[in-house]
mmCIF file of C-alpha atoms in Angstrom:
data_model
loop_
_atom_site.group_PDB
_atom_site.id
_atom_site.type_symbol
_atom_site.label_atom_id
_atom_site.label_comp_id
_atom_site.label_asym_id
_atom_site.label_seq_id
_atom_site.Cartn_x
_atom_site.Cartn_y
_atom_site.Cartn_z
ATOM 1 C CA MET A 1 -17.791 114.949 46.440
ATOM 2 C CA LYS A 2 -20.798 113.628 48.321
ATOM 3 C CA THR A 3 -20.280 110.215 46.695
ATOM 4 C CA ILE A 4 -16.488 110.056 47.378
ATOM 5 C CA LYS A 5 -16.672 110.813 51.124
ATOM 6 C CA PRO A 6 -18.857 107.791 52.037
ATOM 7 C CA LEU A 7 -16.582 105.579 49.915
ATOM 8 C CA ILE A 8 -13.441 106.744 51.722
ATOM 9 C CA ALA A 9 -15.125 106.232 55.068
ATOM 10 C CA ALA A 10 -16.043 102.667 54.101
ATOM 11 C CA LEU A 11 -12.481 101.873 53.005
ATOM 12 C CA LEU A 12 -11.047 103.272 56.223
ATOM 13 C CA ALA A 13 -13.442 101.142 58.233
ATOM 14 C CA VAL A 14 -12.406 98.004 56.348
ATOM 15 C CA ALA A 15 -8.717 98.807 56.849
ATOM 16 C CA ALA A 16 -9.213 99.476 60.547
ATOM 17 C CA GLY A 17 -11.053 96.198 60.935
ATOM 18 C CA ALA A 18 -8.293 94.328 59.156
ATOM 19 C CA CYS A 19 -5.597 95.908 61.300
ATOM 20 C CA SER A 20 -7.497 95.193 64.468
ATOM 21 C CA GLN A 21 -7.545 91.458 63.774
ATOM 22 C CA LYS A 22 -4.955 89.739 65.934
ATOM 23 C CA ALA A 23 -2.546 87.296 64.332
ATOM 24 C CA SER A 24 -1.958 83.925 66.006
ATOM 25 C CA VAL A 25 1.498 82.369 66.558
ATOM 26 C CA GLN A 26 2.291 78.705 66.043
ATOM 27 C CA LEU A 27 5.390 76.821 67.262
ATOM 28 C CA ASP A 28 7.260 74.893 64.568
ATOM 29 C CA THR A 29 8.659 71.559 65.711
ATOM 30 C CA VAL A 30 10.476 68.568 64.321
ATOM 31 C CA LYS A 31 10.794 65.015 65.567
ATOM 32 C CA ALA A 32 14.212 63.478 66.132
ATOM 33 C CA GLU A 33 14.313 60.547 63.734
ATOM 34 C CA ARG A 34 16.886 58.078 62.582
ATOM 35 C CA GLY A 35 18.340 58.275 59.107
ATOM 36 C CA GLU A 36 21.527 58.512 57.078
ATOM 37 C CA LEU A 37 23.902 61.456 57.295
ATOM 38 C CA THR A 38 25.973 61.992 54.175
ATOM 39 C CA GLU A 39 28.364 64.519 52.758
ATOM 40 C CA THR A 40 29.470 64.182 49.158
ATOM 41 C CA VAL A 41 32.014 65.407 46.664
ATOM 42 C CA THR A 42 31.149 65.450 42.967
ATOM 43 C CA ALA A 43 33.500 64.900 40.052
ATOM 44 C CA THR A 44 33.582 63.756 36.450
ATOM 45 C CA GLY A 45 35.712 60.976 35.061
ATOM 46 C CA THR A 46 36.299 58.438 32.321
ATOM 47 C CA VAL A 47 35.475 54.737 32.417
ATOM 48 C CA GLU A 48 38.423 52.420 31.760
ATOM 49 C CA SER A 49 39.037 48.701 32.030
ATOM 50 C CA VAL A 50 41.296 47.639 34.888
ATOM 51 C CA THR A 51 43.183 45.256 32.592
ATOM 52 C CA GLN A 52 43.710 46.247 28.972
ATOM 53 C CA VAL A 53 46.434 44.657 26.840
ATOM 54 C CA ASP A 54 47.795 45.581 23.426
ATOM 55 C CA VAL A 55 48.559 42.294 21.663
ATOM 56 C CA GLY A 56 51.389 42.440 19.141
ATOM 57 C CA THR A 57 54.014 40.360 17.383
ATOM 58 C CA GLN A 58 57.781 40.282 17.726
ATOM 59 C CA VAL A 59 58.456 39.039 14.185
ATOM 60 C CA THR A 60 58.086 40.552 10.730
ATOM 61 C CA GLY A 61 55.728 38.908 8.292
ATOM 62 C CA ILE A 62 52.402 38.876 6.488
ATOM 63 C CA ILE A 63 49.165 38.312 8.399
ATOM 64 C CA ASP A 64 47.950 34.910 7.234
ATOM 65 C CA LYS A 65 44.879 34.280 9.413
ATOM 66 C CA LEU A 66 42.772 36.229 11.910
ATOM 67 C CA TYR A 67 40.638 34.249 14.348
ATOM 68 C CA ALA A 68 39.171 37.170 16.325
ATOM 69 C CA ASP A 69 37.385 40.378 15.394
ATOM 70 C CA TYR A 70 35.810 43.341 17.144
ATOM 71 C CA ASN A 71 33.769 42.310 20.214
ATOM 72 C CA SER A 72 35.058 38.734 20.078
ATOM 73 C CA ILE A 73 35.167 37.089 23.502
ATOM 74 C CA VAL A 74 38.529 35.379 23.919
ATOM 75 C CA GLN A 75 40.092 33.214 26.594
ATOM 76 C CA LYS A 76 43.657 33.324 27.873
ATOM 77 C CA GLY A 77 45.858 31.122 25.635
ATOM 78 C CA GLU A 78 43.391 31.121 22.729
ATOM 79 C CA LEU A 79 44.892 31.400 19.212
ATOM 80 C CA ILE A 80 43.731 34.701 17.700
ATOM 81 C CA ALA A 81 46.045 35.264 14.693
ATOM 82 C CA GLU A 82 48.809 33.686 12.595
ATOM 83 C CA ILE A 83 51.655 35.157 10.564
ATOM 84 C CA GLU A 84 52.759 33.449 7.358
ATOM 85 C CA LYS A 85 55.431 30.934 8.411
ATOM 86 C CA THR A 86 57.351 30.040 5.234
ATOM 87 C CA LEU A 87 60.342 32.305 5.873
ATOM 88 C CA LEU A 88 60.359 31.568 9.593
ATOM 89 C CA GLU A 89 60.346 27.813 8.973
ATOM 90 C CA SER A 90 63.215 28.273 6.499
ATOM 91 C CA ASP A 91 65.176 30.191 9.111
ATOM 92 C CA LEU A 92 64.644 27.363 11.575
ATOM 93 C CA ARG A 93 65.830 24.702 9.090
ATOM 94 C CA SER A 94 68.866 26.812 8.263
ATOM 95 C CA ALA A 95 69.630 27.185 11.969
ATOM 96 C CA GLU A 96 69.324 23.445 12.462
ATOM 97 C CA ALA A 97 71.736 22.816 9.566
ATOM 98 C CA ASN A 98 74.213 25.268 11.023
ATOM 99 C CA VAL A 99 74.012 23.455 14.349
ATOM 100 C CA GLU A 100 74.776 20.152 12.689
ATOM 101 C CA SER A 101 77.721 21.618 10.756
ATOM 102 C CA ALA A 102 79.090 23.290 13.851
ATOM 103 C CA ARG A 103 78.684 20.076 15.819
ATOM 104 C CA LEU A 104 80.715 18.076 13.335
ATOM 105 C CA THR A 105 83.479 20.674 13.288
ATOM 106 C CA TYR A 106 83.501 20.851 17.060
ATOM 107 C CA GLU A 107 83.714 17.080 17.503
ATOM 108 C CA TYR A 108 86.531 16.872 14.923
ATOM 109 C CA ASN A 109 88.544 19.602 16.639
ATOM 110 C CA LEU A 110 87.815 18.052 20.039
ATOM 111 C CA THR A 111 89.383 14.764 18.875
ATOM 112 C CA ASN A 112 92.445 16.609 17.532
ATOM 113 C CA TYR A 113 92.756 18.577 20.742
ATOM 114 C CA LYS A 114 92.706 15.466 22.940
ATOM 115 C CA ARG A 115 95.292 13.719 20.729
ATOM 116 C CA ASP A 116 97.670 16.714 20.525
ATOM 117 C CA LYS A 117 97.341 17.380 24.258
ATOM 118 C CA ALA A 118 98.509 13.853 25.012
ATOM 119 C CA LEU A 119 101.428 14.253 22.606
ATOM 120 C CA HIS A 120 102.301 17.684 24.001
ATOM 121 C CA ASP A 121 102.339 16.325 27.545
ATOM 122 C CA LYS A 122 104.968 13.816 26.376
ATOM 123 C CA GLN A 123 106.814 16.640 24.564
ATOM 124 C CA LEU A 124 106.361 14.883 21.229
ATOM 125 C CA ILE A 125 104.994 18.002 19.499
ATOM 126 C CA SER A 126 105.927 21.643 19.765
ATOM 127 C CA ASP A 127 104.076 24.234 21.779
ATOM 128 C CA TYR A 128 103.083 25.999 18.548
ATOM 129 C CA GLU A 129 101.360 22.922 17.141
ATOM 130 C CA PHE A 130 99.456 22.321 20.380
ATOM 131 C CA GLN A 131 98.390 25.957 20.687
ATOM 132 C CA THR A 132 97.083 25.894 17.095
ATOM 133 C CA THR A 133 95.050 22.785 17.829
ATOM 134 C CA GLU A 134 93.736 24.288 21.075
ATOM 135 C CA LYS A 135 92.693 27.471 19.258
ATOM 136 C CA ASP A 136 90.807 25.535 16.584
ATOM 137 C CA TYR A 137 89.038 23.576 19.313
ATOM 138 C CA ASN A 138 87.936 26.711 21.226
ATOM 139 C CA VAL A 139 86.764 28.471 18.059
ATOM 140 C CA SER A 140 84.713 25.473 16.972
ATOM 141 C CA LYS A 141 83.203 25.163 20.448
ATOM 142 C CA ALA A 142 82.128 28.828 20.391
ATOM 143 C CA ALA A 143 80.686 28.410 16.893
ATOM 144 C CA TYR A 144 78.753 25.347 18.042
ATOM 145 C CA ASP A 145 77.316 27.275 21.020
ATOM 146 C CA LYS A 146 76.345 30.156 18.737
ATOM 147 C CA ALA A 147 74.653 27.820 16.264
ATOM 148 C CA GLN A 148 72.603 26.302 19.089
ATOM 149 C CA ALA A 149 71.548 29.773 20.279
ATOM 150 C CA ASP A 150 70.568 30.736 16.726
ATOM 151 C CA LYS A 151 68.435 27.621 16.520
ATOM 152 C CA VAL A 152 66.646 28.527 19.760
ATOM 153 C CA ARG A 153 65.962 32.031 18.446
ATOM 154 C CA ALA A 154 64.680 30.723 15.107
ATOM 155 C CA ALA A 155 62.372 28.270 16.882
ATOM 156 C CA LYS A 156 61.115 31.031 19.153
ATOM 157 C CA ASN A 157 60.440 33.338 16.199
ATOM 158 C CA LEU A 158 58.457 30.558 14.569
ATOM 159 C CA ASN A 159 56.364 30.267 17.736
ATOM 160 C CA TYR A 160 55.808 34.034 17.667
ATOM 161 C CA ALA A 161 54.062 33.566 14.320
ATOM 162 C CA GLU A 162 51.117 32.242 16.319
ATOM 163 C CA ILE A 163 49.552 34.976 18.456
ATOM 164 C CA TYR A 164 47.611 33.929 21.551
ATOM 165 C CA SER A 165 45.382 35.962 23.844
ATOM 166 C CA PRO A 166 47.251 36.888 27.044
ATOM 167 C CA ILE A 167 44.074 37.433 29.106
ATOM 168 C CA ASP A 168 40.380 36.598 29.278
ATOM 169 C CA GLY A 169 38.473 39.483 27.752
ATOM 170 C CA ILE A 170 36.827 41.109 24.766
ATOM 171 C CA VAL A 171 38.518 42.433 21.634
ATOM 172 C CA ILE A 172 37.840 46.185 21.563
ATOM 173 C CA SER A 173 40.228 47.027 18.720
ATOM 174 C CA ARG A 174 41.682 45.250 15.670
ATOM 175 C CA GLU A 175 44.499 47.041 13.866
ATOM 176 C CA VAL A 176 45.348 44.687 10.973
ATOM 177 C CA GLU A 177 43.799 42.859 8.026
ATOM 178 C CA VAL A 178 44.646 39.528 6.414
ATOM 179 C CA GLY A 179 47.486 40.030 3.940
ATOM 180 C CA GLN A 180 48.868 43.078 5.722
ATOM 181 C CA THR A 181 52.593 43.097 6.466
ATOM 182 C CA VAL A 182 53.605 43.784 10.042
ATOM 183 C CA VAL A 183 57.125 44.989 10.696
ATOM 184 C CA SER A 184 58.767 44.305 14.019
ATOM 185 C CA SER A 185 61.181 47.042 15.036
ATOM 186 C CA MET A 186 61.901 48.858 18.276
ATOM 187 C CA ASN A 187 58.122 49.042 18.860
ATOM 188 C CA VAL A 188 56.044 45.890 18.835
ATOM 189 C CA ALA A 189 53.529 45.886 15.982
ATOM 190 C CA ASN A 190 50.052 46.057 17.565
ATOM 191 C CA LEU A 191 47.407 43.657 16.264
ATOM 192 C CA TYR A 192 44.615 43.699 18.854
ATOM 193 C CA THR A 193 43.555 45.494 22.009
ATOM 194 C CA ILE A 194 41.863 43.174 24.492
ATOM 195 C CA ALA A 195 40.093 44.454 27.597
ATOM 196 C CA ASP A 196 38.657 42.702 30.641
ATOM 197 C CA LEU A 197 35.171 44.240 30.898
ATOM 198 C CA ASP A 198 34.241 42.322 34.044
ATOM 199 C CA ASN A 199 36.308 44.678 36.177
ATOM 200 C CA MET A 200 36.172 48.362 35.302
ATOM 201 C CA GLN A 201 37.471 51.519 36.903
ATOM 202 C CA VAL A 202 36.669 55.214 36.664
ATOM 203 C CA ILE A 203 39.451 57.789 36.650
ATOM 204 C CA GLY A 204 37.792 60.839 38.222
ATOM 205 C CA ASP A 205 39.158 64.390 38.350
ATOM 206 C CA VAL A 206 38.582 65.850 41.836
ATOM 207 C CA ASP A 207 39.062 69.561 42.520
ATOM 208 C CA GLU A 208 41.918 70.557 44.817
ATOM 209 C CA ALA A 209 39.420 72.039 47.292
ATOM 210 C CA ASP A 210 37.829 68.607 47.819
ATOM 211 C CA ILE A 211 40.742 66.195 47.440
ATOM 212 C CA GLY A 212 41.680 66.445 51.138
ATOM 213 C CA ARG A 213 38.419 64.744 52.130
ATOM 214 C CA VAL A 214 38.663 61.872 49.651
ATOM 215 C CA LYS A 215 40.074 58.656 51.155
ATOM 216 C CA VAL A 216 40.612 55.102 49.972
ATOM 217 C CA GLY A 217 37.606 52.882 50.699
ATOM 218 C CA GLN A 218 34.903 55.565 50.482
ATOM 219 C CA ARG A 219 31.667 54.627 48.731
ATOM 220 C CA VAL A 220 31.039 56.060 45.284
ATOM 221 C CA THR A 221 27.996 56.154 43.036
ATOM 222 C CA PHE A 222 28.109 57.284 39.432
ATOM 223 C CA SER A 223 26.025 57.483 36.302
ATOM 224 C CA VAL A 224 26.797 57.507 32.591
ATOM 225 C CA ASP A 225 24.863 59.166 29.799
ATOM 226 C CA ALA A 226 24.500 55.853 27.964
ATOM 227 C CA TYR A 227 22.283 54.508 30.794
ATOM 228 C CA PRO A 228 20.712 57.572 32.470
ATOM 229 C CA ASP A 229 18.327 55.462 34.578
ATOM 230 C CA ASP A 230 21.054 53.222 36.042
ATOM 231 C CA LEU A 231 23.165 54.083 39.069
ATOM 232 C CA PHE A 232 26.464 52.234 39.377
ATOM 233 C CA GLU A 233 28.369 51.748 42.609
ATOM 234 C CA GLY A 234 32.028 51.402 43.481
ATOM 235 C CA SER A 235 34.651 52.502 45.978
ATOM 236 C CA VAL A 236 37.785 54.611 45.969
ATOM 237 C CA THR A 237 40.845 52.397 45.446
ATOM 238 C CA GLN A 238 43.532 55.020 44.877
ATOM 239 C CA VAL A 239 44.089 58.751 45.276
ATOM 240 C CA ARG A 240 46.878 59.832 42.944
ATOM 241 C CA LEU A 241 49.057 62.689 44.180
ATOM 242 C CA ASN A 242 50.187 63.909 40.766
ATOM 243 C CA PRO A 243 48.263 67.148 40.024
ATOM 244 C CA THR A 244 46.853 68.178 36.667
ATOM 245 C CA THR A 245 46.521 71.894 35.888
ATOM 246 C CA GLU A 246 44.249 73.102 33.100
ATOM 247 C CA SER A 247 43.081 76.710 32.737
ATOM 248 C CA ASN A 248 44.464 77.443 36.222
ATOM 249 C CA VAL A 249 42.234 74.694 37.690
ATOM 250 C CA VAL A 250 44.110 72.045 39.675
ATOM 251 C CA THR A 251 42.623 68.560 39.883
ATOM 252 C CA TYR A 252 43.781 65.191 41.169
ATOM 253 C CA GLU A 253 42.986 61.753 39.777
ATOM 254 C CA VAL A 254 40.932 59.403 41.928
ATOM 255 C CA VAL A 255 40.560 55.758 40.882
ATOM 256 C CA VAL A 256 37.175 54.142 41.543
ATOM 257 C CA ASN A 257 36.604 50.434 40.986
ATOM 258 C CA ALA A 258 33.294 49.182 39.611
ATOM 259 C CA SER A 259 32.055 45.668 38.912
ATOM 260 C CA ASN A 260 30.529 45.239 35.479
ATOM 261 C CA PRO A 261 28.785 41.856 35.230
ATOM 262 C CA ASP A 262 26.358 43.065 32.531
ATOM 263 C CA HIS A 263 29.136 44.705 30.485
ATOM 264 C CA LYS A 264 27.144 47.933 30.309
ATOM 265 C CA LEU A 265 30.218 49.956 31.172
ATOM 266 C CA ILE A 266 32.609 50.232 28.247
ATOM 267 C CA PRO A 267 35.916 52.097 27.967
ATOM 268 C CA GLY A 268 35.648 55.795 27.189
ATOM 269 C CA LEU A 269 32.260 56.586 28.764
ATOM 270 C CA THR A 270 32.032 59.807 30.760
ATOM 271 C CA ALA A 271 30.928 59.215 34.363
ATOM 272 C CA ASN A 272 29.391 61.671 36.830
ATOM 273 C CA LEU A 273 30.758 60.680 40.235
ATOM 274 C CA THR A 274 29.363 61.232 43.720
ATOM 275 C CA ILE A 275 31.932 60.383 46.390
ATOM 276 C CA TYR A 276 30.555 59.909 49.912
ATOM 277 C CA VAL A 277 33.277 61.509 52.009
ATOM 278 C CA MET A 278 31.052 61.047 55.068
ATOM 279 C CA SER A 279 28.334 58.446 55.504
ATOM 280 C CA GLU A 280 26.722 57.404 58.791
ATOM 281 C CA ARG A 281 23.664 55.183 58.718
ATOM 282 C CA ASP A 282 20.932 54.586 61.287
ATOM 283 C CA VAL A 283 21.818 57.631 63.391
ATOM 284 C CA LEU A 284 19.545 60.068 65.260
ATOM 285 C CA LEU A 285 19.355 63.359 63.338
ATOM 286 C CA LEU A 286 18.263 66.932 63.996
ATOM 287 C CA PRO A 287 18.179 69.844 61.536
ATOM 288 C CA ALA A 288 20.523 72.812 61.996
ATOM 289 C CA LYS A 289 17.680 75.217 62.875
ATOM 290 C CA ALA A 290 16.959 73.208 66.042
ATOM 291 C CA PHE A 291 20.218 74.520 67.502
ATOM 292 C CA THR A 292 19.499 78.189 66.730
ATOM 293 C CA PHE A 293 15.985 78.326 68.212
ATOM 294 C CA GLU A 294 15.417 80.712 71.135
ATOM 295 C CA PRO A 295 12.070 81.010 72.990
ATOM 296 C CA GLN A 296 10.203 84.314 72.564
ATOM 297 C CA ASP A 297 7.379 85.954 74.506
ATOM 298 C CA PHE A 298 4.073 86.493 72.711
ATOM 299 C CA PRO A 299 1.644 87.923 75.330
ATOM 300 C CA ASP A 300 -1.408 87.709 73.069
ATOM 301 C CA ALA A 301 -0.657 84.216 71.793
ATOM 302 C CA LYS A 302 -2.515 81.275 73.266
ATOM 303 C CA ASN A 303 -1.635 77.580 73.564
ATOM 304 C CA LEU A 304 2.114 78.139 73.173
ATOM 305 C CA PRO A 305 4.370 75.973 75.388
ATOM 306 C CA VAL A 306 5.897 77.901 78.271
ATOM 307 C CA ALA A 307 9.686 78.056 78.189
ATOM 308 C CA GLY A 308 11.577 76.915 81.265
ATOM 309 C CA ASP A 309 14.922 78.138 82.518
ATOM 310 C CA PRO A 310 17.866 77.834 80.116
ATOM 311 C CA VAL A 311 20.733 75.555 81.067
ATOM 312 C CA PRO A 312 23.854 77.299 82.361
ATOM 313 C CA ALA A 313 26.588 77.927 79.825
ATOM 314 C CA SER A 314 29.055 75.990 81.981
ATOM 315 C CA SER A 315 27.266 72.741 81.111
ATOM 316 C CA LEU A 316 28.036 73.209 77.403
ATOM 317 C CA GLY A 317 31.460 71.855 76.547
ATOM 318 C CA GLU A 318 33.016 70.276 73.496
ATOM 319 C CA GLY A 319 30.434 68.258 71.569
ATOM 320 C CA LYS A 320 27.583 69.569 73.781
ATOM 321 C CA ARG A 321 24.662 71.614 72.432
ATOM 322 C CA ALA A 322 21.443 72.906 73.982
ATOM 323 C CA ILE A 323 18.064 72.455 72.327
ATOM 324 C CA TRP A 324 14.464 73.128 73.401
ATOM 325 C CA VAL A 325 12.370 69.983 73.724
ATOM 326 C CA VAL A 326 8.551 70.168 73.797
ATOM 327 C CA ASP A 327 7.262 68.355 76.889
ATOM 328 C CA GLY A 328 3.493 68.749 76.986
ATOM 329 C CA ASN A 329 2.862 72.504 77.300
ATOM 330 C CA ARG A 330 6.418 73.254 78.365
ATOM 331 C CA LEU A 331 9.686 73.951 76.563
ATOM 332 C CA VAL A 332 12.583 72.241 78.325
ATOM 333 C CA ASN A 333 16.140 73.342 77.573
ATOM 334 C CA THR A 334 18.039 70.058 77.141
ATOM 335 C CA VAL A 335 21.763 69.389 76.699
ATOM 336 C CA ILE A 336 22.656 66.778 74.086
ATOM 337 C CA SER A 337 25.874 65.286 72.769
ATOM 338 C CA THR A 338 26.383 65.794 69.040
ATOM 339 C CA GLY A 339 28.512 64.067 66.444
ATOM 340 C CA ALA A 340 29.194 64.647 62.775
ATOM 341 C CA SER A 341 27.353 67.292 60.784
ATOM 342 C CA ASN A 342 27.033 68.152 57.113
ATOM 343 C CA GLY A 343 25.775 71.676 57.746
ATOM 344 C CA ILE A 344 22.147 70.680 57.211
ATOM 345 C CA GLN A 345 21.707 67.890 59.730
ATOM 346 C CA THR A 346 23.619 66.880 62.865
ATOM 347 C CA VAL A 347 24.007 63.494 64.538
ATOM 348 C CA VAL A 348 22.646 63.259 68.096
ATOM 349 C CA LEU A 349 24.703 60.848 70.189
ATOM 350 C CA SER A 350 22.828 61.152 73.489
ATOM 351 C CA GLY A 351 20.504 63.400 75.471
ATOM 352 C CA ILE A 352 17.169 62.713 73.765
ATOM 353 C CA SER A 353 15.364 59.622 72.589
ATOM 354 C CA ASP A 354 13.967 58.684 69.199
ATOM 355 C CA GLY A 355 10.809 60.606 68.352
ATOM 356 C CA ALA A 356 11.455 63.514 70.744
ATOM 357 C CA THR A 357 9.710 66.735 69.652
ATOM 358 C CA VAL A 358 12.161 69.628 69.277
ATOM 359 C CA ALA A 359 11.263 73.273 68.695
ATOM 360 C CA THR A 360 12.715 74.897 65.579
ATOM 361 C CA GLY A 361 10.965 78.290 65.269
ATOM 362 C CA TYR A 362 7.767 80.316 65.279
ATOM 363 C CA GLN A 363 5.271 80.866 62.509
ATOM 364 C CA GLU A 364 2.836 83.776 62.546
ATOM 365 C CA MET A 365 -0.593 82.848 61.257
ATOM 366 C CA ALA A 366 -3.082 85.365 59.862
ATOM 367 C CA ALA A 367 -6.441 85.759 61.610
ATOM 368 C CA GLY A 368 -8.885 83.056 60.643
ATOM 369 C CA GLY A 369 -6.248 80.340 60.598
ATOM 370 C CA GLY A 370 -4.761 81.089 57.178
ATOM 371 C CA ASP A 371 -1.061 81.719 56.771
ATOM 372 C CA ALA A 372 -1.417 83.870 53.659
ATOM 373 C CA PRO A 373 -0.782 87.610 54.140
ATOM 374 C CA GLN A 374 -3.810 89.867 54.081
ATOM 375 C CA SER A 375 -4.090 92.445 51.224
ATOM 376 C CA SER A 376 -4.600 96.140 51.879
ATOM 377 C CA PRO A 377 -7.634 97.856 50.326
ATOM 378 C CA PHE A 378 -5.338 100.784 49.459
ATOM 379 C CA ALA A 379 -2.863 98.646 47.487
ATOM 380 C CA PRO A 380 -2.875 99.276 43.730
ATOM 381 C CA GLN A 381 -4.803 96.663 41.786
ATOM 382 C CA PRO A 382 -3.632 95.055 38.518
ATOM 383 C CA PRO A 383 -5.396 96.274 35.387
ATOM 384 C CA LYS A 384 -8.434 94.324 34.314
ATOM 385 C CA ARG A 385 -8.476 92.513 31.026
ATOM 386 C CA ASN A 386 -11.200 93.261 28.528
ATOM 387 C CA LYS A 387 -13.535 90.341 28.196
ATOM 388 C CA LYS A 388 -14.350 89.273 24.697
#
């Protein structure tokens, strides 16, 4: 007991000394500086080419030659495939022969018609004979016209045996092999898919809670997993109003254009989009806590600026806020005009100049200048580890 009493007395003395130390108070400030104010909406989407064409054929036949393969760069009007032409050439020759036969029949009946018409006008032949001649003439004329149309179709089908690229681009898909038969029916037989990789777009899915803030022309940045260190840029070109509902989540498609000179972006990549629904550059900014600061009285604190009189509430209207500006050893309540805000920072339109010092709060410092809290001698201590 004699040993414990002096120990308790010593601990009480230490605690009393610690409690008697006076804490100091420091004023937190921030400088009004220029910067960029942004507010963003995030979304995911899929990279697509702006122009992508399925190249097919309108005639039935066997693939004879292929001049393009996967990743081939093709130009508009370039020959990329041929279908075997033997049957198509035969159809054209047959159509030409039919035209010649129909022409001869037509010219023969035309001569008869002119002769019988002259005789009928002089009432040298009966109406029946003239009508028969006129009918033969009209039938032969129709047959001649049909034969000419068949020839045009046969010639066109022969031209379709040569398939040309409709656009400048890159072959991203080839659906046929040499020797394969393609059948033209109601659906055009697809041979290639050609995409223009110079101009890409991202179809992003934006949540219904954010779609109201997305507008055409807004700046967009996005990344893809294939190039995690690259940041691509684009802009909103279309906001589609047709909703998509999946698992009770409603989203809307937003189209973002993106130039692709290096051809890094390829169709099908997943993109992580950041849409800048608000972006103001080179504006004077203040943090939100500058508008909630209120001066307090610390009688024992030294070197704190003295707060002046607050501005009357009548001077605060729409777009007006009051802040406390540090002017030497004084706090001056100042009215400023504010603009847009993203909840973290607010644009200052007028009222203070660049570099103005604005109070944001107080910070209590422990005695001795440190800001770490002091420990109590009565607090339980963690168990000590056994040293090996």
